[in-house]
Coordinates of N, CA, C and O in Angstrom, one line a residue:
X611 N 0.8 -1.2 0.0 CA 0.0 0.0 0.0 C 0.9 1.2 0.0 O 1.9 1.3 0.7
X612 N 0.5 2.2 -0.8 CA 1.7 3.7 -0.9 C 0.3 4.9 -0.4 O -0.9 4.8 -0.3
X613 N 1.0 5.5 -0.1 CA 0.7 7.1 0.7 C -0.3 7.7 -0.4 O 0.5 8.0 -1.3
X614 N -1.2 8.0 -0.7 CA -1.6 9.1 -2.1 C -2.1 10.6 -1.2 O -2.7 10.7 -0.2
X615 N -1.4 11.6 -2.2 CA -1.9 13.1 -2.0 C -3.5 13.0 -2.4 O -4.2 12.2 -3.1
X616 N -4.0 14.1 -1.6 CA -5.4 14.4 -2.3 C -5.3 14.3 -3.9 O -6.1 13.6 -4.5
X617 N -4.4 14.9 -4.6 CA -4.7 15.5 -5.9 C -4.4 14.4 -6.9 O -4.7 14.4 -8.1
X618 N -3.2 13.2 -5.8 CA -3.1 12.0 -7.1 C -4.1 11.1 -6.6 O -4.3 10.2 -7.4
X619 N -5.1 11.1 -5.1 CA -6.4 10.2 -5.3 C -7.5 11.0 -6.4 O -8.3 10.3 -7.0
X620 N -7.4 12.2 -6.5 CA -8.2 12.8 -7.6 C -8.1 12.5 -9.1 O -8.9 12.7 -10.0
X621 N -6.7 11.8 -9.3 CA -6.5 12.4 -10.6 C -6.8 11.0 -11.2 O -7.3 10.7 -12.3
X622 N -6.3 9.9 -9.7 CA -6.7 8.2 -9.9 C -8.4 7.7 -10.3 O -8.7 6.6 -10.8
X623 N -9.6 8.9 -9.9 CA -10.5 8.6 -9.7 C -10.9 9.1 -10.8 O -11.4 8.3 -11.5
X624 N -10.7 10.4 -11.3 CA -11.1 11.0 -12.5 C -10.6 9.8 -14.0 O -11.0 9.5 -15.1
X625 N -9.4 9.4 -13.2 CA -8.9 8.4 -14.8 C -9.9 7.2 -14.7 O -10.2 6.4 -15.6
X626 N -10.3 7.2 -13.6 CA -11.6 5.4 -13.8 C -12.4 6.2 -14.4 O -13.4 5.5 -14.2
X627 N -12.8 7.2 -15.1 CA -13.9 7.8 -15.5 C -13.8 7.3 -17.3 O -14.8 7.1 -18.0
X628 N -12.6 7.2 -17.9 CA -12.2 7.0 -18.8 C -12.6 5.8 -19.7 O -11.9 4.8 -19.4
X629 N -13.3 5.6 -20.5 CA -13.8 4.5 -21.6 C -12.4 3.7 -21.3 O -12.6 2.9 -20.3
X630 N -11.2 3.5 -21.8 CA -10.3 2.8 -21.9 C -10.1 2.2 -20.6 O -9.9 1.0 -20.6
X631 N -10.2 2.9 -19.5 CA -9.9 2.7 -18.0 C -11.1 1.3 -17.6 O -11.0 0.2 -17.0
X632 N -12.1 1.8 -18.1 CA -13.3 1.1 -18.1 C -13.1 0.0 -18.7 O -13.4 -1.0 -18.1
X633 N -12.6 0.0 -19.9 CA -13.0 -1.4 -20.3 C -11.7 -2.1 -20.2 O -11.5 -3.0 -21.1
X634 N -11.0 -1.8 -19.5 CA -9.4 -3.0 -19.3 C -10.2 -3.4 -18.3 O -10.5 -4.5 -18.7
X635 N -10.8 -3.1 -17.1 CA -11.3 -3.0 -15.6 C -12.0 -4.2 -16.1 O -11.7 -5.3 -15.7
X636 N -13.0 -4.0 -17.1 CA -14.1 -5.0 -17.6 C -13.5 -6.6 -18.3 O -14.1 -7.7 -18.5
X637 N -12.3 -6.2 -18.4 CA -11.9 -7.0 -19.3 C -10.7 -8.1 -18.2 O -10.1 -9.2 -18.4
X638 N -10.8 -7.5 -17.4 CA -9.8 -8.3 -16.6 C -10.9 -8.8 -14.7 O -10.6 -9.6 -13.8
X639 N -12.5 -7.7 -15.0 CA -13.0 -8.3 -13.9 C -12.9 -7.9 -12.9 O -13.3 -8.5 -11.9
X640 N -12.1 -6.2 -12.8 CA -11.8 -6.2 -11.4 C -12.5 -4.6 -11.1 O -12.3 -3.5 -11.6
X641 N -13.5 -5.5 -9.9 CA -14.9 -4.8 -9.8 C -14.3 -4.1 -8.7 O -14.5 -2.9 -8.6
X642 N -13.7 -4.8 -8.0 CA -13.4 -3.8 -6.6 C -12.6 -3.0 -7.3 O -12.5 -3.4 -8.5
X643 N -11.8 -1.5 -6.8 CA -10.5 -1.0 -7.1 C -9.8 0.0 -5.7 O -10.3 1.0 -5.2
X644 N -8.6 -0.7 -5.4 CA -8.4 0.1 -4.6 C -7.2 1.2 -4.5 O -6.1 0.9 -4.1
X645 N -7.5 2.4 -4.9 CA -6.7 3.2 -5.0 C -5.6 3.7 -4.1 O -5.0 4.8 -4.3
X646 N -5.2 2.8 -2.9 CA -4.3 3.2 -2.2 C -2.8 1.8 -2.6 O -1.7 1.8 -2.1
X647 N -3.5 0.7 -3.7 CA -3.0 -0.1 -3.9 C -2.2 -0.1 -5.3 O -2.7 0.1 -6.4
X648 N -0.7 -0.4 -4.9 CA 0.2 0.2 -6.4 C -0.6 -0.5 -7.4 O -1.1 0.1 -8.4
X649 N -0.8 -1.8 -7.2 CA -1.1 -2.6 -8.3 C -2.3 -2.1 -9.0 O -2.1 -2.1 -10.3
X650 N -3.1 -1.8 -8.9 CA -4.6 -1.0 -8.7 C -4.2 0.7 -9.7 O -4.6 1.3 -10.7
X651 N -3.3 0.9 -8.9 CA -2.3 2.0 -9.6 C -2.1 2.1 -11.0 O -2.7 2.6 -11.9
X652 N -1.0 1.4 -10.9 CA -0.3 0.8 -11.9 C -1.2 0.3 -13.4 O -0.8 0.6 -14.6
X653 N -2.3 -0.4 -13.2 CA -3.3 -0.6 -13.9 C -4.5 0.6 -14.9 O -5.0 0.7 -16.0
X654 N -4.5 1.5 -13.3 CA -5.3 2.3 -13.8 C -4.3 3.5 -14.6 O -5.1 4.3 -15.1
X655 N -3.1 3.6 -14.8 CA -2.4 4.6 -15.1 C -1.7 4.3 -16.5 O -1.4 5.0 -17.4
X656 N -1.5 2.4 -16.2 CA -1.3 2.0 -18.4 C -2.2 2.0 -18.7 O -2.1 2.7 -19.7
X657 N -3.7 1.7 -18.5 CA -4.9 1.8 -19.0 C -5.2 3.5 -19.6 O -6.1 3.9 -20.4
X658 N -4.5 4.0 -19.3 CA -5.0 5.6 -19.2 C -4.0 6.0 -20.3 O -4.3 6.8 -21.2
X659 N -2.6 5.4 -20.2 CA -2.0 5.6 -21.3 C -2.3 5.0 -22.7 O -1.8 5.5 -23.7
X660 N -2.8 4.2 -22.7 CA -3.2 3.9 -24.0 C -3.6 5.0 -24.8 O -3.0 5.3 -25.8
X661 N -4.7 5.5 -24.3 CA -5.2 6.3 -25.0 C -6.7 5.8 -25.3 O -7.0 4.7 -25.4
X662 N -7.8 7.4 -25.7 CA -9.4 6.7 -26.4 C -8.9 5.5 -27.9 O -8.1 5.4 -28.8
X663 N -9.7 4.9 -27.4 CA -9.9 3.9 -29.3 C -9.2 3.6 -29.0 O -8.3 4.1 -29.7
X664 N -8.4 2.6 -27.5 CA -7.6 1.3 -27.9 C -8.6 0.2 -27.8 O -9.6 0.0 -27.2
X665 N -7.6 -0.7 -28.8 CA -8.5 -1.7 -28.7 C -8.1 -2.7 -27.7 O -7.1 -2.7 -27.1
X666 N -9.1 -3.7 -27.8 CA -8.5 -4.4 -26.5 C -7.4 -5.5 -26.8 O -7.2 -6.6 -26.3
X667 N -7.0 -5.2 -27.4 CA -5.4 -6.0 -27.1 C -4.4 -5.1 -27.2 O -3.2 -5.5 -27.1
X668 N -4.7 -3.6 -27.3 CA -3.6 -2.7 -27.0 C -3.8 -2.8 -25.1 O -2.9 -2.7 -24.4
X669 N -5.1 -2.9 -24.7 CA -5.2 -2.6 -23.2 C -5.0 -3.6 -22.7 O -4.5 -3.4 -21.6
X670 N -5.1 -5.1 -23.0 CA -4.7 -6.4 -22.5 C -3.4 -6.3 -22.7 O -2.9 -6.7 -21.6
X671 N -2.4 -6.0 -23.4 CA -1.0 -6.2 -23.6 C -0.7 -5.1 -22.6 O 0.2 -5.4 -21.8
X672 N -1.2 -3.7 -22.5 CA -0.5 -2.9 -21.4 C -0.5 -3.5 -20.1 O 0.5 -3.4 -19.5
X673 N -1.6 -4.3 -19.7 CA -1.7 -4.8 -18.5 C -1.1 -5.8 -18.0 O -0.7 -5.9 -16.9
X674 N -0.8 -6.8 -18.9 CA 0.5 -7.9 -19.2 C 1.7 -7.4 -18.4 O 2.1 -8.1 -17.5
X675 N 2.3 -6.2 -18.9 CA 3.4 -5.5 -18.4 C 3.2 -4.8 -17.0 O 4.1 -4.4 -16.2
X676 N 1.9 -4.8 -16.9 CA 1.9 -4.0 -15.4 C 1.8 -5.3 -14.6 O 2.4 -5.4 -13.6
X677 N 0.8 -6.7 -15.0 CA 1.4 -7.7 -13.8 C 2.5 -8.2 -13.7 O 2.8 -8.5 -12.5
X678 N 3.3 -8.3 -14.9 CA 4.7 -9.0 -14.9 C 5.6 -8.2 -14.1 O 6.6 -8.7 -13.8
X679 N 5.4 -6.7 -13.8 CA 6.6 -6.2 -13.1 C 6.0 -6.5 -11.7 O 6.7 -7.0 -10.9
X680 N 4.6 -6.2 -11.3 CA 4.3 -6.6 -10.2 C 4.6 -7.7 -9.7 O 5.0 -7.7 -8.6
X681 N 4.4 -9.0 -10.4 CA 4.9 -10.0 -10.3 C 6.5 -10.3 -9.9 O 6.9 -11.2 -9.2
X682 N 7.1 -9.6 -10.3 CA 8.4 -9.5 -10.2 C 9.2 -8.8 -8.7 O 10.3 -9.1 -8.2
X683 N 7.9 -7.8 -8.3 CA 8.9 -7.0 -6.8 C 7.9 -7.9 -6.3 O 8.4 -8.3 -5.2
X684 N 6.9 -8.3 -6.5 CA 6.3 -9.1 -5.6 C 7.2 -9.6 -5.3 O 7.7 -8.9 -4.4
X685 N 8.0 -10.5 -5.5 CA 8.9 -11.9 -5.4 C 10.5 -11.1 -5.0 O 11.4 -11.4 -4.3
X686 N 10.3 -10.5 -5.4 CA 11.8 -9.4 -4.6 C 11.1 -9.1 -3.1 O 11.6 -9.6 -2.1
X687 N 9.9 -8.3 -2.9 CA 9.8 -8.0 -1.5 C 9.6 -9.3 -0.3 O 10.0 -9.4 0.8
X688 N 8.7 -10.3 -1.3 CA 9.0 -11.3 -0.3 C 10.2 -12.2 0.4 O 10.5 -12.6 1.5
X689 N 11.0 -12.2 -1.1 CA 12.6 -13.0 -0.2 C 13.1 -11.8 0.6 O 14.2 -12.1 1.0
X690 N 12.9 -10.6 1.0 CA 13.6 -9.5 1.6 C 13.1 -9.6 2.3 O 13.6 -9.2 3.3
X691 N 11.3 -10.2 2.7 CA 10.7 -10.2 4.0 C 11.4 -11.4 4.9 O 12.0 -11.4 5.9
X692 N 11.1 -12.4 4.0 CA 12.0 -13.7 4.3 C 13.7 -14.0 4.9 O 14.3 -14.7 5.6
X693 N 13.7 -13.1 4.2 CA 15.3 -12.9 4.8 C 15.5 -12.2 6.0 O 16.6 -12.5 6.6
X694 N 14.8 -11.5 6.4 CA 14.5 -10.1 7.4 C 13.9 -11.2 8.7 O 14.1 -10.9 9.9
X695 N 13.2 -12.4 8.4 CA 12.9 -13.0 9.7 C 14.1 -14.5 10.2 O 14.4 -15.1 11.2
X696 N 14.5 -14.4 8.4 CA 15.6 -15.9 9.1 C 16.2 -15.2 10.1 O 16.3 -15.6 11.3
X697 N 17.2 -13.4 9.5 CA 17.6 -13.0 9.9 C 17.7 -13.1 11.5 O 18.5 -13.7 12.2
X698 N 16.4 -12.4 12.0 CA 16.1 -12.2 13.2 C 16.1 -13.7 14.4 O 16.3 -13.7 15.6
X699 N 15.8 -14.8 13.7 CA 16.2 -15.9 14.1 C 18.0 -16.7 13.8 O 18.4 -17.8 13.9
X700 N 18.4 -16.0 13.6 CA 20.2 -16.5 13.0 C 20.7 -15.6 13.8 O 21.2 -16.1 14.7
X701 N 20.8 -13.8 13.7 CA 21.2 -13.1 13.9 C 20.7 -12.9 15.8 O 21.4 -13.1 16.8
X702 N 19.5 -12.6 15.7 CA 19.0 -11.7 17.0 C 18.9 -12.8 18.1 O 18.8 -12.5 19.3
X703 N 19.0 -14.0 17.5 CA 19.1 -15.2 18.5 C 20.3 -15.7 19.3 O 20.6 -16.0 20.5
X704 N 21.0 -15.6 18.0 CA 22.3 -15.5 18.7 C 22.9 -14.7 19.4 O 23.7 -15.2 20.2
X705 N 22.7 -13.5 19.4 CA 22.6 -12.3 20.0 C 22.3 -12.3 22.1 O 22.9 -12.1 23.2
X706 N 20.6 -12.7 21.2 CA 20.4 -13.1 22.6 C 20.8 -14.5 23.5 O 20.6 -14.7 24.7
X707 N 21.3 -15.4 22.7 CA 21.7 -16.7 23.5 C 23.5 -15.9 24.3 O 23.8 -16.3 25.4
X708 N 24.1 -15.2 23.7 CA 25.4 -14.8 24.4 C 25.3 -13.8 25.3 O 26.0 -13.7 26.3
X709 N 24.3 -13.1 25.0 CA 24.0 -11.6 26.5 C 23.5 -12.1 27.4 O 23.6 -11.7 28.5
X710 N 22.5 -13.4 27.0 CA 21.8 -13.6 28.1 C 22.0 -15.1 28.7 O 21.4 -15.5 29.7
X711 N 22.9 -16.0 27.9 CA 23.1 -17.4 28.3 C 21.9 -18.4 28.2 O 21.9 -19.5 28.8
X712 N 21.0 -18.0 27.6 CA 19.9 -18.7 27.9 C 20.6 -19.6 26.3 O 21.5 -19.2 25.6
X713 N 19.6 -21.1 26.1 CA 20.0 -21.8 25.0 C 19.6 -21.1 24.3 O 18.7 -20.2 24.5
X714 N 20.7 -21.8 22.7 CA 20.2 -20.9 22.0 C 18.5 -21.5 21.2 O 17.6 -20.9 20.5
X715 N 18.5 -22.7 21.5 CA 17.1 -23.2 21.2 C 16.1 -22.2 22.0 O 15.0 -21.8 21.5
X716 N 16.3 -22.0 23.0 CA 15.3 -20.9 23.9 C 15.0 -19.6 23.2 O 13.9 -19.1 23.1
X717 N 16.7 -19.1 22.7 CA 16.7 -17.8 22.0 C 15.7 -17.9 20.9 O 15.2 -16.8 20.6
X718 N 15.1 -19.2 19.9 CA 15.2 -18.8 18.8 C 13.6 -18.7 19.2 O 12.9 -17.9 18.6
X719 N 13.0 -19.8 20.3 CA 11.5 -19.4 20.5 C 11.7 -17.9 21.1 O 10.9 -17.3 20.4
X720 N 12.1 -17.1 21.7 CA 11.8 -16.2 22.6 C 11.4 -15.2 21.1 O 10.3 -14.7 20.9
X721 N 12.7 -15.0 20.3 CA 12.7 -14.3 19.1 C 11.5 -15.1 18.3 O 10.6 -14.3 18.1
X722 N 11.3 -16.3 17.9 CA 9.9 -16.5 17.1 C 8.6 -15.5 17.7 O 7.8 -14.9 17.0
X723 N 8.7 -15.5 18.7 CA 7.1 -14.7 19.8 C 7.6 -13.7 19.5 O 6.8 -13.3 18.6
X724 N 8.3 -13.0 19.5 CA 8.1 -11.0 18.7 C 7.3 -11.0 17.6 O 7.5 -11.7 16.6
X725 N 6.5 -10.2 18.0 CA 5.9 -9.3 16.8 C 6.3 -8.9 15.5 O 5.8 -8.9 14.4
X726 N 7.4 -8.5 15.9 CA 8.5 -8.2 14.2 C 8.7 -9.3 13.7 O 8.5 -9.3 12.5
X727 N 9.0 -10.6 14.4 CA 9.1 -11.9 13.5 C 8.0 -12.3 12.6 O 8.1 -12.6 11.4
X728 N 6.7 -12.3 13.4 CA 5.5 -12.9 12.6 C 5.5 -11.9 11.5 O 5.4 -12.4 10.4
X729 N 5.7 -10.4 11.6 CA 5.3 -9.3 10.5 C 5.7 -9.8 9.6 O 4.9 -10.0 8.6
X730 N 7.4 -10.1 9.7 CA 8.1 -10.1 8.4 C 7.5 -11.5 7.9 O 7.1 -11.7 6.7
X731 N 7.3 -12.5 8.7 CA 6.6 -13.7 7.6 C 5.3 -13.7 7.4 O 4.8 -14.6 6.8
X732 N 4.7 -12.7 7.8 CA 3.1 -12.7 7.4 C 3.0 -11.6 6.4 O 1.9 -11.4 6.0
X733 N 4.1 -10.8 5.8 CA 4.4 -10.0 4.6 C 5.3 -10.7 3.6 O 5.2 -10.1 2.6
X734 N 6.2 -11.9 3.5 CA 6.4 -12.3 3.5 C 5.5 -13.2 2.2 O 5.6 -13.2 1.0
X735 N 4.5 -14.0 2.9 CA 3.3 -14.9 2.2 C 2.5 -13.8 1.6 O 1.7 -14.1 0.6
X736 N 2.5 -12.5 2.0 CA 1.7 -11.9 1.1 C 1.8 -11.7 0.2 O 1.0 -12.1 -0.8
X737 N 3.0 -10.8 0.2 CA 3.6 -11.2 -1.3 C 4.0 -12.3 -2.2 O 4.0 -12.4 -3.5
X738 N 4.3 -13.2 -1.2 CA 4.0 -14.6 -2.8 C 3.0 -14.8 -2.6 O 3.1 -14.8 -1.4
X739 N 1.9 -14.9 -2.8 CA 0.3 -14.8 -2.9 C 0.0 -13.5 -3.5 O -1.2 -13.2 -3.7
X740 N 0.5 -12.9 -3.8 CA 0.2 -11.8 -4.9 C 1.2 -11.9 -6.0 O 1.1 -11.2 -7.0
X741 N 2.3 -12.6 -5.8 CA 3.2 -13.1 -7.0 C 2.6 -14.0 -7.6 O 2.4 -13.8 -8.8
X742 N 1.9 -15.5 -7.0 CA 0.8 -15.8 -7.3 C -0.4 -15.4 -8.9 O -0.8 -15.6 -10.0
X743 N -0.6 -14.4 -7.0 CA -2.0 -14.0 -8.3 C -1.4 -13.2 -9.5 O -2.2 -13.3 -10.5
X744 N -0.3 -12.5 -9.8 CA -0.3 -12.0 -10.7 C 0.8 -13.5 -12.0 O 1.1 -13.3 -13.2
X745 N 1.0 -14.2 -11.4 CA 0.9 -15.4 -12.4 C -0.3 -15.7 -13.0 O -0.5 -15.6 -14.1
X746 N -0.9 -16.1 -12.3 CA -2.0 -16.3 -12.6 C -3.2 -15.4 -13.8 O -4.0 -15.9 -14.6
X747 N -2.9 -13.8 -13.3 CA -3.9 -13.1 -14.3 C -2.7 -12.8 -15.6 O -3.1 -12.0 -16.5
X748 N -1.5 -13.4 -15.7 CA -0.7 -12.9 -16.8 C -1.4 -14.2 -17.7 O -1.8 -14.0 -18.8
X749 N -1.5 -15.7 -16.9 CA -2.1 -16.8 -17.8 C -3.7 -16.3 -18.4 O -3.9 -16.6 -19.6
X750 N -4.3 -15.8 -17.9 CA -5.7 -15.1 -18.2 C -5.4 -14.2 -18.9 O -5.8 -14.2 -20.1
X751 N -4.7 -13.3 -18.3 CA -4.1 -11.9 -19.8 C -3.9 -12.3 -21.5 O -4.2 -11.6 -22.5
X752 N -3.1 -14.1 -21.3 CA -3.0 -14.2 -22.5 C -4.1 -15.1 -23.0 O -4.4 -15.3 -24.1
X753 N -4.6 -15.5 -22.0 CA -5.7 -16.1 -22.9 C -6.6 -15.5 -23.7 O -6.9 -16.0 -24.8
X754 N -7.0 -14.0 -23.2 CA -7.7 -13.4 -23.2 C -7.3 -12.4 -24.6 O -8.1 -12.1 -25.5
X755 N -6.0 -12.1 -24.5 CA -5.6 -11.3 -26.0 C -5.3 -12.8 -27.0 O -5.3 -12.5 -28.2
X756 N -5.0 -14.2 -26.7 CA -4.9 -14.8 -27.5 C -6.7 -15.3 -28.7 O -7.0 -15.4 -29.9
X757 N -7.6 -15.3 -27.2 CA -9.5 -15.0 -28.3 C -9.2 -14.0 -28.5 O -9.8 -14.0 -29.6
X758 N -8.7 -12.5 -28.5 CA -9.0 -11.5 -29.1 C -8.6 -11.3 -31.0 O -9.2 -10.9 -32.0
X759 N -7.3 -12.1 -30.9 CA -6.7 -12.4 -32.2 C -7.1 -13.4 -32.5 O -6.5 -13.7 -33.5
X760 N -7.8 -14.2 -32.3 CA -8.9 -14.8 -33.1 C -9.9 -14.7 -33.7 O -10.4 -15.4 -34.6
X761 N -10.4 -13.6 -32.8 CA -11.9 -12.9 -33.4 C -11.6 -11.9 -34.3 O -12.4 -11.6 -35.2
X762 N -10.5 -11.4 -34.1 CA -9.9 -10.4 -35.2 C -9.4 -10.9 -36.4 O -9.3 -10.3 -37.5
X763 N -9.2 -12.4 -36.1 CA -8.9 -13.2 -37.6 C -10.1 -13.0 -38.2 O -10.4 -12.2 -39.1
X764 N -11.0 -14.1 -37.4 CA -11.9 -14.2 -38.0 C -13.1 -12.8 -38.6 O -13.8 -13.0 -39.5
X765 N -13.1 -11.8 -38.0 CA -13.4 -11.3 -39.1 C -13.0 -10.5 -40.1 O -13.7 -9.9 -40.9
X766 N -11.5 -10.6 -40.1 CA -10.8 -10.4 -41.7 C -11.7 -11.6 -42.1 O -12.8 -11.3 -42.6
X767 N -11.5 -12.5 -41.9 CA -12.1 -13.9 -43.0 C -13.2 -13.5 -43.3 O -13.6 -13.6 -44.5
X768 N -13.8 -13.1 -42.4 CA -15.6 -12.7 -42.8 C -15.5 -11.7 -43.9 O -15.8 -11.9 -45.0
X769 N -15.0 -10.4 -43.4 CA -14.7 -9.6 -44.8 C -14.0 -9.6 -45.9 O -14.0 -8.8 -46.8
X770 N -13.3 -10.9 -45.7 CA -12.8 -11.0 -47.2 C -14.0 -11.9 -47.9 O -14.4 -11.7 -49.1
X771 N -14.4 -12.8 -47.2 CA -15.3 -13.3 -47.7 C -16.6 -12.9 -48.4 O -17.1 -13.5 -49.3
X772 N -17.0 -12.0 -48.0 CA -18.2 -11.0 -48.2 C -17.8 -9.9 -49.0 O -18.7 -9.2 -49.4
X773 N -16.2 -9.4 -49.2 CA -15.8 -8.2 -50.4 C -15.6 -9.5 -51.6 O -15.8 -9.1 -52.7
X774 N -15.3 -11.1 -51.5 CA -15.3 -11.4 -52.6 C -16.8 -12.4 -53.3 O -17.1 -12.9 -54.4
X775 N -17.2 -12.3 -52.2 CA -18.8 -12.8 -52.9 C -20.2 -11.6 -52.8 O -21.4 -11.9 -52.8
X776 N -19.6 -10.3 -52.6 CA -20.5 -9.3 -52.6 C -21.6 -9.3 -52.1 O -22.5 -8.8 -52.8
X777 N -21.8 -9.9 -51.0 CA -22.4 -10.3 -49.8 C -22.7 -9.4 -49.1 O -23.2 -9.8 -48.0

């Protein structure tokens, strides 16, 4: 979740207003929108660059690029969460087994029960479950621009068919 000024939750709300904005939203299903959320962001801001009169495989292919990077720090923020809790059990354990003599099997429960420990692994799963999901909607992304270029074949075929039997 990032910080928004009044004037960039304004400018996020005014761009859902947008035909193109609208129909990526429609085309990918996502009814909720939460504007405090990059990914959410991110979507609504390639969508917006397209431009009026894209079609939808210009707005399915922008979107492609906005899960796959999300997909990508997803999976960077979680091994840095992950790392940040072995840490605190490798590092802070040991730490505490030498200041305070207690084992270090003791140290490493005493440090599992902090609060900071659970954070970093309950942010941690978050982000692979949204690395996840954005696998998941890049497999849908392509599904979705791959019927698009099919329907687009097909009706070249239709109109060639019908400019050569004057139909």
């Amino acid at each position: 979740m990032s910080e928004l000024t009044e004037a960039q939750a304004i400018a996020l709300a005014e761009a859902l207003e947008l035909q193109q904005v609208r129909q990526g939203m429609f085309l990918i299903r996502l009814a909720e929108i939460d504007l405090h959320d990059r990914l959410h962001q991110r979507i609504i801001q390639s969508l917006q660059a397209c431009g009026p009169g894209a079609s939808d495989g210009e707005l399915i292919t922008a979107m492609r690029f906005v899960f796959g990077h999300e997909m990508s720090l997803s999976g960077d923020e979680a091994a840095t969460e992950k790392i940040a809790a072995e840490r605190m059990l490798g590092v802070e354990a040991g730490e505490l087994h030498r200041e305070s003599g207690i084992s270090r099997t003791e140290a490493k429960r005493v440090i599992e029960g902090e609060p900071r420990y659970w954070e970093h692994r309950r942010q941690a799963e978050r982000m692979l479950q949204r690395q996840r999901y954005c696998r998941e909607m890049l497999h849908s992304l392509q599904a979705a621009l791959d019927n698009h270029r099919t329907d687009r074949a097909d009706q070249r075929a239709a109109d060639a068919w019908h400019a050569q039997t004057a139909t």
